[in-house]
Coordinates of C-alpha atoms (C1' of nucleotides) in Angstrom, one line a residue:
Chain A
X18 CA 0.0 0.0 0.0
X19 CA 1.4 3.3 -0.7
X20 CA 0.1 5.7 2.4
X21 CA -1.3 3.3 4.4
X22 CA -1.9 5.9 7.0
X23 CA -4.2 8.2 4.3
X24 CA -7.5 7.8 5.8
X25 CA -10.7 8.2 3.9
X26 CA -12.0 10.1 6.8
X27 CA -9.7 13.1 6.3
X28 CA -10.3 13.2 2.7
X29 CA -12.2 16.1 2.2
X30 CA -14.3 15.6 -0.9
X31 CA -15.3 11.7 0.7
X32 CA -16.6 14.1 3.7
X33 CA -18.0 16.9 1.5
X34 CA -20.1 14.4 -0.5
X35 CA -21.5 11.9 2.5
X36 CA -22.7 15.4 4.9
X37 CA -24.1 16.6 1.2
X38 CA -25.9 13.4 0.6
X39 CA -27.3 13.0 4.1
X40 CA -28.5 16.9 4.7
X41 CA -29.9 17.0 1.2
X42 CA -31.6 13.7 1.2
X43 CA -33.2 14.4 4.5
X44 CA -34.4 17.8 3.0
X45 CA -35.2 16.3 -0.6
X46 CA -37.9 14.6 0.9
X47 CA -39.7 17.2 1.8
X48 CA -40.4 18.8 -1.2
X49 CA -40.4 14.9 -2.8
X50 CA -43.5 14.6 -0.6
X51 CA -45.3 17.7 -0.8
X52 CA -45.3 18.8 -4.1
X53 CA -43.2 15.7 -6.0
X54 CA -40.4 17.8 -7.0
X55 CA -36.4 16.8 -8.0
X56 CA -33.7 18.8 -6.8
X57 CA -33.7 20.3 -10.0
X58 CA -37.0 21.8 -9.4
X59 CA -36.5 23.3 -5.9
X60 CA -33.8 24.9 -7.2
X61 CA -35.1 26.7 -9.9
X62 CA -38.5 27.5 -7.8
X63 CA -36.2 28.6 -5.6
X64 CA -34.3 31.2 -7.8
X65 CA -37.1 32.4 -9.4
X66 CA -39.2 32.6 -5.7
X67 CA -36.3 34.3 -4.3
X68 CA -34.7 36.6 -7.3
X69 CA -38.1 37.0 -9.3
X70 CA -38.7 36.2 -13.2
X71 CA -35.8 35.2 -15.5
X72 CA -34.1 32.9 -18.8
X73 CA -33.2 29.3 -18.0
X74 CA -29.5 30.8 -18.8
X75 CA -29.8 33.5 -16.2
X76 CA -31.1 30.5 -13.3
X77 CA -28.2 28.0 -14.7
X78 CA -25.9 30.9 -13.8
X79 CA -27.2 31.3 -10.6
X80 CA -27.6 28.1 -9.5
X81 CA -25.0 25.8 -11.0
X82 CA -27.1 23.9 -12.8
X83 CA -26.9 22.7 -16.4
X84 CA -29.2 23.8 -18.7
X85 CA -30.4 20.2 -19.9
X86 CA -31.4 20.3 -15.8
X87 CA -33.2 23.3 -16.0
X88 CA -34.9 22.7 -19.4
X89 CA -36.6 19.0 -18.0
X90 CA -37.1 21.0 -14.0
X91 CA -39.0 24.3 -15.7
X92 CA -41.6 21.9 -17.9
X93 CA -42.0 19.8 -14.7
X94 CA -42.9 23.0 -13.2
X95 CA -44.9 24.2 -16.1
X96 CA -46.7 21.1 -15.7
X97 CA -47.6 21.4 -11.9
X98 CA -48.6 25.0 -13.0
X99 CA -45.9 26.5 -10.9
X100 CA -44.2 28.6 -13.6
X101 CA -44.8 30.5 -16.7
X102 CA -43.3 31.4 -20.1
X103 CA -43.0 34.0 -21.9
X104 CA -40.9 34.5 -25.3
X105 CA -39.1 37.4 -24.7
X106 CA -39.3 40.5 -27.5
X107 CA -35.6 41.4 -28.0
X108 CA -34.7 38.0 -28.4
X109 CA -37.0 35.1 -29.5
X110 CA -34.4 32.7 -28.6
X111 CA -34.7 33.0 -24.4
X112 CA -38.0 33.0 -22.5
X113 CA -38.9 34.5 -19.3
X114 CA -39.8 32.3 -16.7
X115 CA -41.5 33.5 -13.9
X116 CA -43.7 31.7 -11.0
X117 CA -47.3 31.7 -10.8
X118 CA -49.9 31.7 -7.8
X119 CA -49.4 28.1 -6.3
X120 CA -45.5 28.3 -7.6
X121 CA -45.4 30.8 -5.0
X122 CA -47.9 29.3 -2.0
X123 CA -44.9 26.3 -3.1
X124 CA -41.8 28.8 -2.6
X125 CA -43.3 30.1 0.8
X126 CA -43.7 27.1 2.2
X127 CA -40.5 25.3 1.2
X128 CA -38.8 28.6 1.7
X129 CA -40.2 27.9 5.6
X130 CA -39.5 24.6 5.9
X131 CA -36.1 25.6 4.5
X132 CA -35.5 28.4 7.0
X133 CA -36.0 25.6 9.9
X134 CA -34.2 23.3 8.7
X135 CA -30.9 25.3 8.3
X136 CA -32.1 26.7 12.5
X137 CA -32.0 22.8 13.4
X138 CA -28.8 22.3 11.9
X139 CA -27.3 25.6 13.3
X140 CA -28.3 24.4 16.9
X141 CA -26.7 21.6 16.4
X142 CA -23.3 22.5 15.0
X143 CA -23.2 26.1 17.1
X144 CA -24.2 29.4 15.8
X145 CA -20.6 30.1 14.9
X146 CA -19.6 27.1 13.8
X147 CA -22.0 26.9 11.2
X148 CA -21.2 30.7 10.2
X149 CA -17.5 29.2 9.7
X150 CA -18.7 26.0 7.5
X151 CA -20.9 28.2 5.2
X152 CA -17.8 30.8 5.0
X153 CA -15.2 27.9 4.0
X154 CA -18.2 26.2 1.7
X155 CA -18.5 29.4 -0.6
X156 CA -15.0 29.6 -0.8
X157 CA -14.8 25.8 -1.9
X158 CA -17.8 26.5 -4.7
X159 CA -16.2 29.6 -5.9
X160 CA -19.5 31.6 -4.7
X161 CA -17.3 34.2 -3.2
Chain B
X20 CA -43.0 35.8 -0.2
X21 CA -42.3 34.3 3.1
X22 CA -39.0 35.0 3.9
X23 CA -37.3 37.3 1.6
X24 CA -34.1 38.0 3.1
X25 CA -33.1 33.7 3.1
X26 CA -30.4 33.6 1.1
X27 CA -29.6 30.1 -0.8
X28 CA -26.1 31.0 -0.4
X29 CA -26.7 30.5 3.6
X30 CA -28.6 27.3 3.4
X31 CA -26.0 24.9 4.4
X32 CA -27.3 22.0 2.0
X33 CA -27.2 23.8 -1.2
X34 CA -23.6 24.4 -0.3
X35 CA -22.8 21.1 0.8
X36 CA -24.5 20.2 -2.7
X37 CA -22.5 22.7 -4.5
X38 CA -19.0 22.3 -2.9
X39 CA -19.4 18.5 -3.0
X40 CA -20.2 18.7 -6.9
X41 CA -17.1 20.3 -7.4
X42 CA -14.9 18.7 -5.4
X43 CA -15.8 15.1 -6.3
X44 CA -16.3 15.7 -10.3
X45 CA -12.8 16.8 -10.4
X46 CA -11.4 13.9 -8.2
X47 CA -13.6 11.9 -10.1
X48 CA -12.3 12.7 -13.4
X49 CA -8.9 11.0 -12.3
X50 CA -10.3 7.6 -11.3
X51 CA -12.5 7.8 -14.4
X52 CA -10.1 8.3 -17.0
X53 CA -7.5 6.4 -15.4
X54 CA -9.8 3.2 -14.8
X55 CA -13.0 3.9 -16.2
X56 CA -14.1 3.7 -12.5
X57 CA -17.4 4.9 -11.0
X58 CA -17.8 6.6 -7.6
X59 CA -19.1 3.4 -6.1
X60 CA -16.3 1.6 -7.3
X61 CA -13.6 3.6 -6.3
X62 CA -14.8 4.1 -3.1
X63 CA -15.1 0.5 -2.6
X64 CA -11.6 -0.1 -4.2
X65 CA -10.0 2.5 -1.9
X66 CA -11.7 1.0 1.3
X67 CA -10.8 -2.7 0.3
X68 CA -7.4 -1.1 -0.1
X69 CA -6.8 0.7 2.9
X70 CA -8.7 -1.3 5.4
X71 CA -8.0 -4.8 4.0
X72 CA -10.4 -7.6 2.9
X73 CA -13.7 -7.5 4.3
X74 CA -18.1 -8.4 2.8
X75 CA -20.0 -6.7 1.0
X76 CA -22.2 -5.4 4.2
X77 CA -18.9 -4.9 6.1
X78 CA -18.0 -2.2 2.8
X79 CA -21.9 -1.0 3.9
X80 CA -21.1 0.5 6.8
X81 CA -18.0 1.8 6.8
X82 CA -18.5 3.3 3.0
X83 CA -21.8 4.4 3.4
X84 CA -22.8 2.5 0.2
X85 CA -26.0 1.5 0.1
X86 CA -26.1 -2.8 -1.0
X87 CA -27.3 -2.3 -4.6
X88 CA -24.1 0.2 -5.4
X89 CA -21.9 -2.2 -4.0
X90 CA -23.0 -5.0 -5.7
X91 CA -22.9 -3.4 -8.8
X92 CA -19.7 -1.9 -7.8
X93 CA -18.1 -5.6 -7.2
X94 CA -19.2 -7.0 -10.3
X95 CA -17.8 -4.3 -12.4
X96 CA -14.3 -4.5 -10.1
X97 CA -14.3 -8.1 -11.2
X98 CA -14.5 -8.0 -14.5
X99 CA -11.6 -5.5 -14.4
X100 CA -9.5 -8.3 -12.5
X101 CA -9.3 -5.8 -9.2
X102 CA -11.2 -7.6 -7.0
X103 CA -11.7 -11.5 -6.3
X104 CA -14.9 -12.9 -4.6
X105 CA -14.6 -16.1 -2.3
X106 CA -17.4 -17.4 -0.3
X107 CA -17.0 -17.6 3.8
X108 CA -17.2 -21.3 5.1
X109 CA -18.6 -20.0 8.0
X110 CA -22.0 -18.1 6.5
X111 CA -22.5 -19.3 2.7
X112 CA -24.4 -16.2 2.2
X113 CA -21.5 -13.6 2.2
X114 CA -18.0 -13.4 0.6
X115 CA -14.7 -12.2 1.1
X116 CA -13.8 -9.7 -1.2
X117 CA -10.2 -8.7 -1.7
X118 CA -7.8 -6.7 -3.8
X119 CA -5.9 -8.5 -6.1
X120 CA -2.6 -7.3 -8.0
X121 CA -4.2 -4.8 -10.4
X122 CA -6.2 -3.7 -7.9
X123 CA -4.0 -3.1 -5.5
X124 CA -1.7 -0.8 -8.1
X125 CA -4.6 1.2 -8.9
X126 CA -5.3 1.8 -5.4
X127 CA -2.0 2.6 -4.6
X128 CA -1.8 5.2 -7.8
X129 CA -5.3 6.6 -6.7
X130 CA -4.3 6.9 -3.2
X131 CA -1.4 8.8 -4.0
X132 CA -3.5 11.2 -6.1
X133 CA -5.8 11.5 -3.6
X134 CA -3.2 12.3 -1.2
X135 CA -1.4 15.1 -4.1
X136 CA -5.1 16.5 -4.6
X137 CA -6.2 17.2 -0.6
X138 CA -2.4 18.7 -0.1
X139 CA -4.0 21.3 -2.8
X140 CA -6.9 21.8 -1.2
X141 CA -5.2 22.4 2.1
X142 CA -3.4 24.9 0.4
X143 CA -6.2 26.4 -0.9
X144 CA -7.9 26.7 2.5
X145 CA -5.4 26.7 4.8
X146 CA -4.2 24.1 7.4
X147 CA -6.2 25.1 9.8
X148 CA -9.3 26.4 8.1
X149 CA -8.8 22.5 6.5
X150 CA -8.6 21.0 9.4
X151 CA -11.4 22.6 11.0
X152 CA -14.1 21.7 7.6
X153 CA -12.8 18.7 8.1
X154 CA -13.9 18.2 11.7
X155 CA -17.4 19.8 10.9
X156 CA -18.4 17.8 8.0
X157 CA -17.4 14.7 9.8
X158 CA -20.1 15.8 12.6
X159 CA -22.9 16.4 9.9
X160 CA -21.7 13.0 8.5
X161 CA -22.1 11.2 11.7
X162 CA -18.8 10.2 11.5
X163 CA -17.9 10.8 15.0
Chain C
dC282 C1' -36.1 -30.9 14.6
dG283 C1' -38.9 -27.5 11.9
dC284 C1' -40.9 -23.3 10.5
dG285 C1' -40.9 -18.3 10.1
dA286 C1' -38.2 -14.3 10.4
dA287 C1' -33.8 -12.2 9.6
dT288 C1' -29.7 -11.5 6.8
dG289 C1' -26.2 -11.3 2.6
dG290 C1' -26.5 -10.3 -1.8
dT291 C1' -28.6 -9.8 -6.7
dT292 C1' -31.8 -8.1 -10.1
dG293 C1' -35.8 -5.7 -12.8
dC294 C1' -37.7 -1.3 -13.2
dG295 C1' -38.3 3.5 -13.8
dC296 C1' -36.0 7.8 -13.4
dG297 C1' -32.9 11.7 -13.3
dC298 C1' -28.6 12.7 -15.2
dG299 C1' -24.5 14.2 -18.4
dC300 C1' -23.2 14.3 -23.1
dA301 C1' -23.4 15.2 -27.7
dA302 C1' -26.2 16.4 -31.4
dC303 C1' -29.7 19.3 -32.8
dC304 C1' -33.1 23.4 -34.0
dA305 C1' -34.1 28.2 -34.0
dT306 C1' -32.7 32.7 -33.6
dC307 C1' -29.4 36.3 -33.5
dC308 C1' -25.0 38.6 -34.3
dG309 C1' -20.8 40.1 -36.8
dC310 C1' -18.3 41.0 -40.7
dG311 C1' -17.4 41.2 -45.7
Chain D
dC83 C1' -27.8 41.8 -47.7
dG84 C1' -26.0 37.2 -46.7
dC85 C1' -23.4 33.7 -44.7
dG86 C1' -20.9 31.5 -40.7
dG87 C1' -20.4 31.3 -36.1
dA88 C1' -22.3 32.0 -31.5
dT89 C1' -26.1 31.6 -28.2
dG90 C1' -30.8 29.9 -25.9
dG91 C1' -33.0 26.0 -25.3
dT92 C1' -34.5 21.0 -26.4
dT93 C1' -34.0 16.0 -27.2
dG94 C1' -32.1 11.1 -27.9
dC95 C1' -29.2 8.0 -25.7
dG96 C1' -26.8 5.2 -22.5
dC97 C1' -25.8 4.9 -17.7
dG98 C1' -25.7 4.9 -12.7
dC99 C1' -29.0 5.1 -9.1
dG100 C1' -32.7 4.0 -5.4
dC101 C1' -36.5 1.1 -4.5
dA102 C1' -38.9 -3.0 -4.1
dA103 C1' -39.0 -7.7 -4.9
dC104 C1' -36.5 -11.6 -4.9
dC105 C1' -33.2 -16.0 -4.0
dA106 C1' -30.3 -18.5 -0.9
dT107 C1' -28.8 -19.3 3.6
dT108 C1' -28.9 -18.9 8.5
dC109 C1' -30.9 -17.9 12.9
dG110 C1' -34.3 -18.1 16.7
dC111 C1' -37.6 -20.2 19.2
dG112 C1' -41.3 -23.4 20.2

DNA sequence: CGCGAATGGTTGCGCGCGCAACCATCCGCG
DNA sequence: CGCGGATGGTTGCGCGCGCAACCATTCGCG
């Protein structure tokens, strides 16, 4: 063995992906059982709930997604009636997106459960803590 | 809207998501190329290599693998001559799985990458700011 | 001993995903 | 104007995944 003292356990993107995989899963199912949404589609409800109407390119931007993500999320969305579209004048090419009534009631309440979620995992790591772990996170993504 | 001052860039999940996606696609690159591995086979490669021979469930637990990935994972690290099966006398249901020659090589060059690609990170953050992620993730993990 | 529950592992199925190819529209430059 | 490349978005394809159902073996308890 060549580093036999390497441990998985201090391998940073081992660690990053199994706390990723168990917070999101525990919050994927919430909106997988209210509204039957993919990650995907909270995100994108998400950006446009939280940033108001705009283009798929303007959301993959945003929110790291690729646009082959965002093309199947927004006409699941479209389909549950939670979004709109609207070709756009100056350029026929892009369309606005842009929730509508229960897209919103949806963003509210996800937005909620959302809120409490992140409170039950700040009690749990300390307020401080957790400030710290969000800091070095962006940093790691390159959200700076 | 509910809450209109929640930020995604605060909610500790997304950045979990989005650090982890980053992180592990460009790790995962290397083992992919390299070996035309998947993440469920390398991390079962790299914990048959570091902690020595040991069952499918065994791999479970410690891996956090859930029994269909593994499965899958094993039958793929077969075929690529990394990995022999040999049922236990004791319990005809289960079977030792081990490294053999090529496997062990590509743990060894994988490890070593590994190794080469935390030491950047570490850079990147900081020893200490490393350390500390580190420690933190581990807790949301349930690691500890 | 014997039967039902528990356990180790595999498989069929439907789904979300990434990639490459594609269509429509727009822009830049001769 | 017109043609080639760039851009916004969609789609076909193959794959890895999670779930539930399943097979074989073993365990627990009457």
């Amino acid at each position: 063995m060549a580093q036999p003292d390497f441990d998985l356990r201090d391998f940073t993107p081992y660690l990053l992906a199994v706390a990723g995989e168990v917070a999101s899963l525990e919050f994927a199912a919430v909106y997988k059982a209210r509204y039957g949404m993919t990650r995907s589609e909270w995100r994108v409800l998400f950006h446009l709930g939280r940033y108001g109407p705009m283009t798929a390119t303007e959301i993959g931007a945003r929110a790291r997604l690729h646009k082959t993500k965002i093309s199947r999320a927004v006409r699941a969305l479209e389909l549950k009636r939670f979004v709109s579209r609207e070709t756009l004048e100056e350029d026929r090419r892009s369309e606005r997106l842009a929730l509508r009534a229960p897209g919103r009631a949806a963003y509210a309440d996800l937005g909620t459960a959302a809120a409490a979620f992140e409170a039950r995992l700040e009690a749990r790591l300390g307020a401080e803590e957790a400030r710290d772990l969000r800091r070095m996170l962006r940093r790691l993504a390159d959200l700076d």
